[in-house]
């Protein structure tokens, strides 16, 4: 871990200014992913701005009938919130399928959106990685890629976004709210928040340096049955091979997003429309143009079968 | 004490303390965090600097140059040590590969340097500043490719390649029913929870090392050899060890670099390996490629059995002896086992819990299941039919004890085996395809000399000192029980001191030889101490009875402590062995039963029930022995369902080198586990009449899981681990 | 393996991940000026918190994790470092009553916090009921993950009591109960390679039952 200076910010715009002014500065909230990566020098900030005192730790009703989730609400508190459990079950289910109790107690809502890929080559600084070191190449391509992406990836990077929470938020059409150093606020639909890698895999999201997430808002509840089917080798405390977040209405219509397959929570609205026709129809559309490797080609039939599981349960 | 003839009745047979379930005597320390592990000796040692290891960034090649200038200039740095700074180091007897690279690099993450600084944070940051210029050369990283030209080998008989009885090929060709199948097991990582760690402190030319090592004398000797110093100048201490599973049998780079770093820094240095560094820097269980052929008569009598295995290792390494159990487990007149060893430039392969048998039985016991199905026989009946009470190669040699059949039959009854549907893919519970599987467990018992010193203090307290280690196995407790039984005192009043090279050399912890041999060594020392006590009291030691804190001889009786009233009594002895293990085959047996559910949609397998029945000689403490077995069962689930060090054959390293990407079972994976011990006392093994248990618990578990998965799905997977991708396309259509 | 196929293999490696190979042989000595200059000494920072009820004030390198502050500065080595990356749970402590991985938290971020470690739960002479249950049910072997398991076990029963939901809950709006499956799921962030899980579940069941 490189040396850094540390400050504990007292207000959001000061925090945003501090990080905007210094390209080597980063916000730190829960720290569960950032410190992990700093220890192995995948992340090398020289200044940390601790945002824990900024007060973004509340969950409030919005005028539109939805919820506004403060950026610092912990995963545990978000999952446990009564309205979330009742009206946005897919979100609670996704959160509690991720990480461990200890990590969820510390990890923040904003941090969870910003967690970086778990590609093993990204984590090994001896290996080439365009995401870690732009232009160095991608050792994952042609390497061990069982966990890696099957769609939305590029010749530069085949990593996935590893989270669960954001997959549910994608189904819910959440909106990420930010503020920058000038006090400018921005609302970013979750669909646009995570980038596809293209030739710039070092940029995970559309956030600018110093742009601070203040909240995530959820539109009014969708009703329907909520599912988060996470498939992994061990029963808990593992990243998804494939996950399926879905909200299914009594008439068989609904929404579905997939995790563990792409640089971002993978949802194709045109595929949602095929839900009444069954899992195979949905995934055929959602994964059109997929480019799996030999190691991870199984993710395609797995996604279909996991969705079939959800649809069967929805009918039950 | 030389153990040359079968044990007769002795004080341990009273089983007042030995054989009784009791809590660990180190439990209050371990559960309160007050047992000090290798990195935690703040009380004993001050002014410690922190070392951080730099690992090789290439798998094979040469170090052209190392630039340590930036690291040395970094804040807090006290010293940077590379191979260029330390002269020619020796190589330990038990190390296949040198522990410090330079100029050659033998494998990925081989240690290249240690950076010593005032704080851990400074050492870690400075370690990243060491610049190494490598010249990469081609390495051999592909086991399948390398096996094509690999020679036959035999770990025990160099130069010999095959072990044959009768005429396998002829018998197999003419067998009525045949199986010829290939199985693979991947590289496994020990992944013990405590990272390799050492603190080294020099006092002149004498070195003290607090470390985490299963085999004190091996480690001490190899450290002395590596540093070219006399063994007598090295004190090696491992009072508590956070797991080893074979990974800590050997001296590793943490101890060497702590010692070299401390010398360079002129003060004590502590080094712990970072978790992402461990899998490639240290040893692992090598992957295997196995072929099994079984031929039987129509009624299921094995007439021909062959088990061949290939594995790889660094030059001068050894094979994963996956075929050895097949020489002894089942009858059959015509037999063949053989091993091939390929040279690979992957990290060093070496022993991991039940080396040989663990991967060997993962193949053999699936083959037995496949064969039973071909025969239309129940898999238990097929095994029972081919049981042997003698060494099939040398029928004059009988097993000292062999209760395999009872393990299988009692297990079957307890588990409800009769409920199993022999036709696969028939049982469903909601979305789960349910299946049951069984496998035999087999592991040889090994005799190892083991010494101990026992003291009777003037306060009447019995203290045992031996360099034996407790790696979670319960050594502290069973040694206390042994001394208590022998000296006739409560176990609570025995003090046990372990893991210290100033104590008599013991068997150490490995190969499931620790418990039986180390307690036998304590037994031997206690016999001597009893003699000394009797002599001091003026009793005839032959008829002296030690019980309830008293010594009784005829109509005379005295408190035990009275014998030491005039001064402490101490006795040291060791157990050594004759050739009873040649006259008799000393082995342990068991049967594993599991029930699994396979998610019919996703193909993911989850354990529902597990049972092990074990026959392993006298069980010294059923509580700790049971824990050994359930822990091994858990590791078996890992090897069956998830554990695999993924090899990058281009760059020659294990890619998933941390605990997030190398998955081992978590709580949610493991259901309630049941263990049954059959009554047994093996008088051919040692005076304790005990054998090992810690590895038996692992042997066969993977196959039992695999057989259960097959019973659930009707899809046979022969490549471990049985991850869902391997049968997904053959599961029932769902969409 | 014959030399030619090695070369082929290597060449394929270059082709499939060409830049990676280059990166591996990069960073030669001559390129040392490109290397990162060592950063200047980091000014120490003061942090005050309570550990097991006792006020502590430390002057720390900001890089110091809560885990290393406990182990290396306060010599409270009951909290273990198993992976230092949030992958094992051996470092579990409670901060303001909530369990976290102390390895993934900077000490300086805990100004004013109340930290409870294994040493704060009980002592060898006066075990916490969960510690006693672990001893009774042999819920450990090597002992290294044990303090983290025990801290987690205590916290898990509290989380169940507080109604924190889990992955294995059928009805999300219902109150969870301390069933075997619930406890195993919630304990899954604490790896025990010795495999004491089945016994830990029994220890927890006993404590949960006694409380109920």
PDB file of C-alpha atoms in Angstrom, chain B residues 483-729:
ATOM      1  CA  UNK B 483       0.303 -39.078  30.869  1.00  0.00           C
ATOM      2  CA  UNK B 484      -2.667 -38.873  33.222  1.00  0.00           C
ATOM      3  CA  UNK B 485      -3.600 -42.493  32.559  1.00  0.00           C
ATOM      4  CA  UNK B 486      -0.045 -43.688  32.993  1.00  0.00           C
ATOM      5  CA  UNK B 487       0.678 -41.698  36.120  1.00  0.00           C
ATOM      6  CA  UNK B 488      -2.760 -42.146  37.678  1.00  0.00           C
ATOM      7  CA  UNK B 489      -3.636 -38.472  37.908  1.00  0.00           C
ATOM      8  CA  UNK B 490      -6.464 -36.361  36.455  1.00  0.00           C
ATOM      9  CA  UNK B 491      -5.800 -34.979  32.963  1.00  0.00           C
ATOM     10  CA  UNK B 492      -6.397 -31.444  34.250  1.00  0.00           C
ATOM     11  CA  UNK B 493      -3.347 -31.670  36.447  1.00  0.00           C
ATOM     12  CA  UNK B 494      -0.973 -32.566  33.623  1.00  0.00           C
ATOM     13  CA  UNK B 495       0.947 -29.737  32.010  1.00  0.00           C
ATOM     14  CA  UNK B 496       1.811 -30.333  28.361  1.00  0.00           C
ATOM     15  CA  UNK B 497       4.531 -28.356  26.641  1.00  0.00           C
ATOM     16  CA  UNK B 498       4.866 -28.816  22.894  1.00  0.00           C
ATOM     17  CA  UNK B 499       6.483 -27.492  19.777  1.00  0.00           C
ATOM     18  CA  UNK B 500       9.874 -26.646  21.190  1.00  0.00           C
ATOM     19  CA  UNK B 501      13.103 -27.941  19.700  1.00  0.00           C
ATOM     20  CA  UNK B 502      14.755 -28.083  23.116  1.00  0.00           C
ATOM     21  CA  UNK B 503      12.368 -30.927  23.946  1.00  0.00           C
ATOM     22  CA  UNK B 504      12.807 -34.535  22.827  1.00  0.00           C
ATOM     23  CA  UNK B 505      12.192 -35.138  19.143  1.00  0.00           C
ATOM     24  CA  UNK B 506       8.744 -36.527  18.427  1.00  0.00           C
ATOM     25  CA  UNK B 507       6.911 -37.979  15.470  1.00  0.00           C
ATOM     26  CA  UNK B 508       5.555 -34.541  14.661  1.00  0.00           C
ATOM     27  CA  UNK B 509       2.254 -33.954  12.898  1.00  0.00           C
ATOM     28  CA  UNK B 510       1.756 -35.485   9.496  1.00  0.00           C
ATOM     29  CA  UNK B 511       0.564 -38.552   7.677  1.00  0.00           C
ATOM     30  CA  UNK B 512      -1.947 -39.207  10.457  1.00  0.00           C
ATOM     31  CA  UNK B 513       1.006 -40.583  12.403  1.00  0.00           C
ATOM     32  CA  UNK B 514       1.042 -37.880  15.051  1.00  0.00           C
ATOM     33  CA  UNK B 515      -1.465 -38.951  17.664  1.00  0.00           C
ATOM     34  CA  UNK B 516      -0.613 -42.627  17.950  1.00  0.00           C
ATOM     35  CA  UNK B 517       3.152 -42.250  17.832  1.00  0.00           C
ATOM     36  CA  UNK B 518       3.520 -39.163  19.983  1.00  0.00           C
ATOM     37  CA  UNK B 519       1.340 -40.634  22.713  1.00  0.00           C
ATOM     38  CA  UNK B 520       3.293 -43.886  22.453  1.00  0.00           C
ATOM     39  CA  UNK B 521       6.427 -41.828  23.035  1.00  0.00           C
ATOM     40  CA  UNK B 522       4.823 -40.244  26.081  1.00  0.00           C
ATOM     41  CA  UNK B 523       3.819 -43.725  27.210  1.00  0.00           C
ATOM     42  CA  UNK B 524       7.439 -44.832  26.967  1.00  0.00           C
ATOM     43  CA  UNK B 525       8.660 -41.869  28.991  1.00  0.00           C
ATOM     44  CA  UNK B 526       5.929 -42.482  31.562  1.00  0.00           C
ATOM     45  CA  UNK B 527       6.982 -46.111  31.924  1.00  0.00           C
ATOM     46  CA  UNK B 528      10.412 -44.848  32.828  1.00  0.00           C
ATOM     47  CA  UNK B 529       9.038 -42.250  35.191  1.00  0.00           C
ATOM     48  CA  UNK B 530       6.893 -44.912  36.884  1.00  0.00           C
ATOM     49  CA  UNK B 531      10.042 -46.938  37.424  1.00  0.00           C
ATOM     50  CA  UNK B 532      11.757 -43.928  38.922  1.00  0.00           C
ATOM     51  CA  UNK B 533       8.789 -43.224  41.169  1.00  0.00           C
ATOM     52  CA  UNK B 534       8.612 -46.824  42.330  1.00  0.00           C
ATOM     53  CA  UNK B 535      12.295 -46.860  42.975  1.00  0.00           C
ATOM     54  CA  UNK B 536      12.142 -43.606  44.930  1.00  0.00           C
ATOM     55  CA  UNK B 537       9.303 -45.008  47.020  1.00  0.00           C
ATOM     56  CA  UNK B 538      11.058 -48.299  47.404  1.00  0.00           C
ATOM     57  CA  UNK B 539       8.286 -50.176  45.608  1.00  0.00           C
ATOM     58  CA  UNK B 540       8.536 -52.939  43.097  1.00  0.00           C
ATOM     59  CA  UNK B 541       7.771 -51.157  39.861  1.00  0.00           C
ATOM     60  CA  UNK B 542       6.392 -54.324  38.276  1.00  0.00           C
ATOM     61  CA  UNK B 543       3.391 -54.431  40.580  1.00  0.00           C
ATOM     62  CA  UNK B 544       3.014 -50.710  41.366  1.00  0.00           C
ATOM     63  CA  UNK B 545      -0.419 -49.386  40.522  1.00  0.00           C
ATOM     64  CA  UNK B 546      -0.770 -45.689  39.704  1.00  0.00           C
ATOM     65  CA  UNK B 547      -4.272 -44.505  40.369  1.00  0.00           C
ATOM     66  CA  UNK B 548      -6.123 -41.517  41.805  1.00  0.00           C
ATOM     67  CA  UNK B 549      -2.931 -39.667  42.574  1.00  0.00           C
ATOM     68  CA  UNK B 550      -1.534 -42.556  44.543  1.00  0.00           C
ATOM     69  CA  UNK B 551       0.942 -45.338  44.009  1.00  0.00           C
ATOM     70  CA  UNK B 552       0.085 -48.708  45.472  1.00  0.00           C
ATOM     71  CA  UNK B 553       2.241 -51.760  45.695  1.00  0.00           C
ATOM     72  CA  UNK B 554       0.944 -54.719  47.631  1.00  0.00           C
ATOM     73  CA  UNK B 555      -0.370 -53.320  50.871  1.00  0.00           C
ATOM     74  CA  UNK B 556       1.762 -50.215  50.693  1.00  0.00           C
ATOM     75  CA  UNK B 557       0.498 -46.964  49.269  1.00  0.00           C
ATOM     76  CA  UNK B 558       1.753 -43.404  48.929  1.00  0.00           C
ATOM     77  CA  UNK B 559       0.709 -40.172  47.297  1.00  0.00           C
ATOM     78  CA  UNK B 560       2.400 -39.828  43.921  1.00  0.00           C
ATOM     79  CA  UNK B 561       3.768 -36.451  44.895  1.00  0.00           C
ATOM     80  CA  UNK B 562       5.583 -38.056  47.783  1.00  0.00           C
ATOM     81  CA  UNK B 563       7.971 -39.636  45.312  1.00  0.00           C
ATOM     82  CA  UNK B 564       9.128 -36.153  44.306  1.00  0.00           C
ATOM     83  CA  UNK B 565       9.210 -34.671  47.768  1.00  0.00           C
ATOM     84  CA  UNK B 566      12.970 -34.932  47.830  1.00  0.00           C
ATOM     85  CA  UNK B 567      13.334 -33.426  44.380  1.00  0.00           C
ATOM     86  CA  UNK B 568      11.805 -33.487  40.938  1.00  0.00           C
ATOM     87  CA  UNK B 569      11.837 -36.771  39.062  1.00  0.00           C
ATOM     88  CA  UNK B 570      12.269 -36.671  35.314  1.00  0.00           C
ATOM     89  CA  UNK B 571      12.376 -39.413  32.724  1.00  0.00           C
ATOM     90  CA  UNK B 572      12.935 -39.302  28.997  1.00  0.00           C
ATOM     91  CA  UNK B 573      12.393 -42.042  26.492  1.00  0.00           C
ATOM     92  CA  UNK B 574      11.163 -42.624  23.013  1.00  0.00           C
ATOM     93  CA  UNK B 575       9.217 -45.292  21.279  1.00  0.00           C
ATOM     94  CA  UNK B 576      10.997 -47.064  18.463  1.00  0.00           C
ATOM     95  CA  UNK B 577       9.671 -49.824  16.324  1.00  0.00           C
ATOM     96  CA  UNK B 578      10.696 -53.275  15.253  1.00  0.00           C
ATOM     97  CA  UNK B 579       9.223 -54.899  12.197  1.00  0.00           C
ATOM     98  CA  UNK B 580       5.673 -55.618  13.299  1.00  0.00           C
ATOM     99  CA  UNK B 581       4.573 -53.352  10.472  1.00  0.00           C
ATOM    100  CA  UNK B 582       6.274 -55.703   8.053  1.00  0.00           C
ATOM    101  CA  UNK B 583       4.811 -58.847   9.563  1.00  0.00           C
ATOM    102  CA  UNK B 584       1.415 -57.228   9.694  1.00  0.00           C
ATOM    103  CA  UNK B 585      -0.235 -54.668   7.487  1.00  0.00           C
ATOM    104  CA  UNK B 586      -1.203 -51.753   9.701  1.00  0.00           C
ATOM    105  CA  UNK B 587      -4.047 -49.806   8.136  1.00  0.00           C
ATOM    106  CA  UNK B 588      -7.120 -47.828   9.062  1.00  0.00           C
ATOM    107  CA  UNK B 589     -10.525 -48.288   7.488  1.00  0.00           C
ATOM    108  CA  UNK B 590     -13.788 -46.533   7.175  1.00  0.00           C
ATOM    109  CA  UNK B 591     -16.844 -45.888   5.116  1.00  0.00           C
ATOM    110  CA  UNK B 592     -18.281 -42.577   4.014  1.00  0.00           C
ATOM    111  CA  UNK B 593     -21.929 -42.044   3.259  1.00  0.00           C
ATOM    112  CA  UNK B 594     -23.337 -38.875   1.786  1.00  0.00           C
ATOM    113  CA  UNK B 595     -26.616 -37.625   0.479  1.00  0.00           C
ATOM    114  CA  UNK B 596     -26.614 -34.742  -1.957  1.00  0.00           C
ATOM    115  CA  UNK B 597     -29.109 -32.603  -3.719  1.00  0.00           C
ATOM    116  CA  UNK B 598     -28.335 -31.383  -7.208  1.00  0.00           C
ATOM    117  CA  UNK B 599     -30.327 -28.351  -8.252  1.00  0.00           C
ATOM    118  CA  UNK B 600     -32.143 -29.571 -11.351  1.00  0.00           C
ATOM    119  CA  UNK B 601     -32.040 -26.081 -12.840  1.00  0.00           C
ATOM    120  CA  UNK B 602     -28.552 -24.858 -12.066  1.00  0.00           C
ATOM    121  CA  UNK B 603     -26.723 -28.127 -11.532  1.00  0.00           C
ATOM    122  CA  UNK B 604     -25.222 -26.896  -8.265  1.00  0.00           C
ATOM    123  CA  UNK B 605     -24.621 -29.657  -5.727  1.00  0.00           C
ATOM    124  CA  UNK B 606     -25.320 -29.225  -2.033  1.00  0.00           C
ATOM    125  CA  UNK B 607     -24.681 -31.733   0.729  1.00  0.00           C
ATOM    126  CA  UNK B 608     -27.691 -32.900   2.703  1.00  0.00           C
ATOM    127  CA  UNK B 609     -26.276 -35.523   5.063  1.00  0.00           C
ATOM    128  CA  UNK B 610     -22.879 -37.035   5.838  1.00  0.00           C
ATOM    129  CA  UNK B 611     -21.807 -40.019   7.891  1.00  0.00           C
ATOM    130  CA  UNK B 612     -18.430 -41.586   8.473  1.00  0.00           C
ATOM    131  CA  UNK B 613     -17.794 -44.904  10.176  1.00  0.00           C
ATOM    132  CA  UNK B 614     -14.180 -45.419  11.168  1.00  0.00           C
ATOM    133  CA  UNK B 615     -12.118 -48.298  12.493  1.00  0.00           C
ATOM    134  CA  UNK B 616      -8.742 -46.921  13.386  1.00  0.00           C
ATOM    135  CA  UNK B 617      -7.468 -48.603  16.485  1.00  0.00           C
ATOM    136  CA  UNK B 618      -8.075 -47.199  19.931  1.00  0.00           C
ATOM    137  CA  UNK B 619      -9.585 -43.734  19.821  1.00  0.00           C
ATOM    138  CA  UNK B 620      -7.620 -41.787  22.403  1.00  0.00           C
ATOM    139  CA  UNK B 621     -10.155 -38.988  22.675  1.00  0.00           C
ATOM    140  CA  UNK B 622     -13.460 -39.415  20.832  1.00  0.00           C
ATOM    141  CA  UNK B 623     -14.112 -35.667  20.910  1.00  0.00           C
ATOM    142  CA  UNK B 624     -10.929 -34.565  19.189  1.00  0.00           C
ATOM    143  CA  UNK B 625     -10.858 -37.624  16.936  1.00  0.00           C
ATOM    144  CA  UNK B 626     -14.386 -36.891  15.815  1.00  0.00           C
ATOM    145  CA  UNK B 627     -13.373 -33.328  15.046  1.00  0.00           C
ATOM    146  CA  UNK B 628     -10.504 -34.609  12.941  1.00  0.00           C
ATOM    147  CA  UNK B 629     -12.951 -36.708  10.981  1.00  0.00           C
ATOM    148  CA  UNK B 630     -15.612 -34.044  10.419  1.00  0.00           C
ATOM    149  CA  UNK B 631     -12.902 -31.605   9.406  1.00  0.00           C
ATOM    150  CA  UNK B 632     -11.534 -34.076   6.923  1.00  0.00           C
ATOM    151  CA  UNK B 633     -15.041 -34.738   5.615  1.00  0.00           C
ATOM    152  CA  UNK B 634     -15.380 -31.009   5.074  1.00  0.00           C
ATOM    153  CA  UNK B 635     -12.130 -30.887   3.145  1.00  0.00           C
ATOM    154  CA  UNK B 636     -13.397 -33.855   1.141  1.00  0.00           C
ATOM    155  CA  UNK B 637     -16.489 -31.888   0.182  1.00  0.00           C
ATOM    156  CA  UNK B 638     -14.210 -29.098  -0.971  1.00  0.00           C
ATOM    157  CA  UNK B 639     -12.178 -31.394  -3.161  1.00  0.00           C
ATOM    158  CA  UNK B 640     -15.313 -32.972  -4.568  1.00  0.00           C
ATOM    159  CA  UNK B 641     -17.228 -29.828  -5.385  1.00  0.00           C
ATOM    160  CA  UNK B 642     -15.115 -26.716  -5.622  1.00  0.00           C
ATOM    161  CA  UNK B 643     -11.386 -26.840  -4.975  1.00  0.00           C
ATOM    162  CA  UNK B 644      -9.085 -26.420  -7.928  1.00  0.00           C
ATOM    163  CA  UNK B 645      -5.925 -24.403  -8.346  1.00  0.00           C
ATOM    164  CA  UNK B 646      -6.395 -23.168 -11.901  1.00  0.00           C
ATOM    165  CA  UNK B 647      -3.202 -23.418 -13.929  1.00  0.00           C
ATOM    166  CA  UNK B 648      -2.353 -20.739 -16.445  1.00  0.00           C
ATOM    167  CA  UNK B 649      -0.332 -22.884 -18.822  1.00  0.00           C
ATOM    168  CA  UNK B 650       1.063 -19.848 -20.629  1.00  0.00           C
ATOM    169  CA  UNK B 651       2.592 -18.119 -17.661  1.00  0.00           C
ATOM    170  CA  UNK B 652       2.947 -21.122 -15.391  1.00  0.00           C
ATOM    171  CA  UNK B 653       1.167 -20.233 -12.199  1.00  0.00           C
ATOM    172  CA  UNK B 654      -1.906 -20.893 -10.141  1.00  0.00           C
ATOM    173  CA  UNK B 655      -4.215 -18.072 -11.101  1.00  0.00           C
ATOM    174  CA  UNK B 656      -6.749 -18.212  -8.288  1.00  0.00           C
ATOM    175  CA  UNK B 657      -4.244 -17.611  -5.537  1.00  0.00           C
ATOM    176  CA  UNK B 658      -6.358 -16.177  -2.757  1.00  0.00           C
ATOM    177  CA  UNK B 659      -9.259 -17.271  -0.580  1.00  0.00           C
ATOM    178  CA  UNK B 660     -11.868 -15.482  -2.689  1.00  0.00           C
ATOM    179  CA  UNK B 661     -10.950 -17.294  -5.868  1.00  0.00           C
ATOM    180  CA  UNK B 662      -9.751 -20.632  -4.461  1.00  0.00           C
ATOM    181  CA  UNK B 663     -13.002 -21.653  -2.878  1.00  0.00           C
ATOM    182  CA  UNK B 664     -13.048 -23.904   0.147  1.00  0.00           C
ATOM    183  CA  UNK B 665     -16.258 -24.945   1.886  1.00  0.00           C
ATOM    184  CA  UNK B 666     -18.044 -22.431   4.091  1.00  0.00           C
ATOM    185  CA  UNK B 667     -20.565 -23.035   6.868  1.00  0.00           C
ATOM    186  CA  UNK B 668     -23.464 -23.086   4.431  1.00  0.00           C
ATOM    187  CA  UNK B 669     -21.913 -25.975   2.513  1.00  0.00           C
ATOM    188  CA  UNK B 670     -21.673 -28.361   5.413  1.00  0.00           C
ATOM    189  CA  UNK B 671     -24.664 -30.107   6.964  1.00  0.00           C
ATOM    190  CA  UNK B 672     -24.661 -31.888  10.287  1.00  0.00           C
ATOM    191  CA  UNK B 673     -21.996 -34.565  10.177  1.00  0.00           C
ATOM    192  CA  UNK B 674     -22.147 -37.847  12.000  1.00  0.00           C
ATOM    193  CA  UNK B 675     -19.172 -39.999  12.940  1.00  0.00           C
ATOM    194  CA  UNK B 676     -19.111 -43.499  14.379  1.00  0.00           C
ATOM    195  CA  UNK B 677     -15.981 -45.152  15.720  1.00  0.00           C
ATOM    196  CA  UNK B 678     -15.921 -48.924  15.833  1.00  0.00           C
ATOM    197  CA  UNK B 679     -14.372 -50.417  18.930  1.00  0.00           C
ATOM    198  CA  UNK B 680     -10.860 -51.408  18.104  1.00  0.00           C
ATOM    199  CA  UNK B 681      -7.524 -51.712  19.844  1.00  0.00           C
ATOM    200  CA  UNK B 682      -4.608 -52.612  17.626  1.00  0.00           C
ATOM    201  CA  UNK B 683      -1.966 -54.375  19.667  1.00  0.00           C
ATOM    202  CA  UNK B 684       0.381 -54.604  16.653  1.00  0.00           C
ATOM    203  CA  UNK B 685       0.557 -50.828  16.258  1.00  0.00           C
ATOM    204  CA  UNK B 686       1.976 -49.525  19.532  1.00  0.00           C
ATOM    205  CA  UNK B 687       1.382 -49.731  23.275  1.00  0.00           C
ATOM    206  CA  UNK B 688      -1.434 -47.199  22.947  1.00  0.00           C
ATOM    207  CA  UNK B 689      -3.069 -49.679  20.535  1.00  0.00           C
ATOM    208  CA  UNK B 690      -4.002 -46.594  18.546  1.00  0.00           C
ATOM    209  CA  UNK B 691      -3.653 -45.658  14.903  1.00  0.00           C
ATOM    210  CA  UNK B 692      -4.248 -42.488  12.929  1.00  0.00           C
ATOM    211  CA  UNK B 693      -7.594 -40.958  12.101  1.00  0.00           C
ATOM    212  CA  UNK B 694      -7.014 -37.445  10.759  1.00  0.00           C
ATOM    213  CA  UNK B 695      -6.503 -38.444   7.161  1.00  0.00           C
ATOM    214  CA  UNK B 696      -8.789 -41.465   7.078  1.00  0.00           C
ATOM    215  CA  UNK B 697     -11.612 -38.987   7.488  1.00  0.00           C
ATOM    216  CA  UNK B 698     -10.748 -37.457   4.120  1.00  0.00           C
ATOM    217  CA  UNK B 699     -10.092 -40.684   2.242  1.00  0.00           C
ATOM    218  CA  UNK B 700     -13.054 -41.584   0.085  1.00  0.00           C
ATOM    219  CA  UNK B 701     -15.199 -38.546   0.872  1.00  0.00           C
ATOM    220  CA  UNK B 702     -14.767 -37.049  -2.596  1.00  0.00           C
ATOM    221  CA  UNK B 703     -15.792 -40.294  -4.246  1.00  0.00           C
ATOM    222  CA  UNK B 704     -18.784 -40.711  -1.953  1.00  0.00           C
ATOM    223  CA  UNK B 705     -19.929 -37.248  -3.010  1.00  0.00           C
ATOM    224  CA  UNK B 706     -19.291 -38.023  -6.679  1.00  0.00           C
ATOM    225  CA  UNK B 707     -21.210 -41.294  -6.408  1.00  0.00           C
ATOM    226  CA  UNK B 708     -24.088 -39.493  -4.747  1.00  0.00           C
ATOM    227  CA  UNK B 709     -24.121 -36.873  -7.491  1.00  0.00           C
ATOM    228  CA  UNK B 710     -24.276 -39.639 -10.063  1.00  0.00           C
ATOM    229  CA  UNK B 711     -27.052 -41.355  -8.163  1.00  0.00           C
ATOM    230  CA  UNK B 712     -28.923 -38.040  -8.151  1.00  0.00           C
ATOM    231  CA  UNK B 713     -28.423 -37.129 -11.800  1.00  0.00           C
ATOM    232  CA  UNK B 714     -27.436 -40.208 -13.767  1.00  0.00           C
ATOM    233  CA  UNK B 715     -24.552 -38.153 -15.166  1.00  0.00           C
ATOM    234  CA  UNK B 716     -21.098 -39.439 -14.342  1.00  0.00           C
ATOM    235  CA  UNK B 717     -18.401 -36.799 -13.961  1.00  0.00           C
ATOM    236  CA  UNK B 718     -14.851 -38.111 -13.825  1.00  0.00           C
ATOM    237  CA  UNK B 719     -13.082 -34.776 -13.591  1.00  0.00           C
ATOM    238  CA  UNK B 720     -12.918 -33.109 -10.219  1.00  0.00           C
ATOM    239  CA  UNK B 721     -14.157 -30.796  -8.924  1.00  0.00           C
ATOM    240  CA  UNK B 722     -17.748 -31.628  -9.821  1.00  0.00           C
ATOM    241  CA  UNK B 723     -18.745 -28.095 -10.691  1.00  0.00           C
ATOM    242  CA  UNK B 724     -22.074 -27.510 -12.305  1.00  0.00           C
ATOM    243  CA  UNK B 725     -20.645 -26.713 -15.742  1.00  0.00           C
ATOM    244  CA  UNK B 726     -19.520 -30.322 -16.074  1.00  0.00           C
ATOM    245  CA  UNK B 727     -23.011 -31.818 -16.134  1.00  0.00           C
ATOM    246  CA  UNK B 728     -25.271 -28.906 -16.944  1.00  0.00           C
ATOM    247  CA  UNK B 729     -25.793 -29.964 -20.557  1.00  0.00           C
TER     248      UNK B 729
END
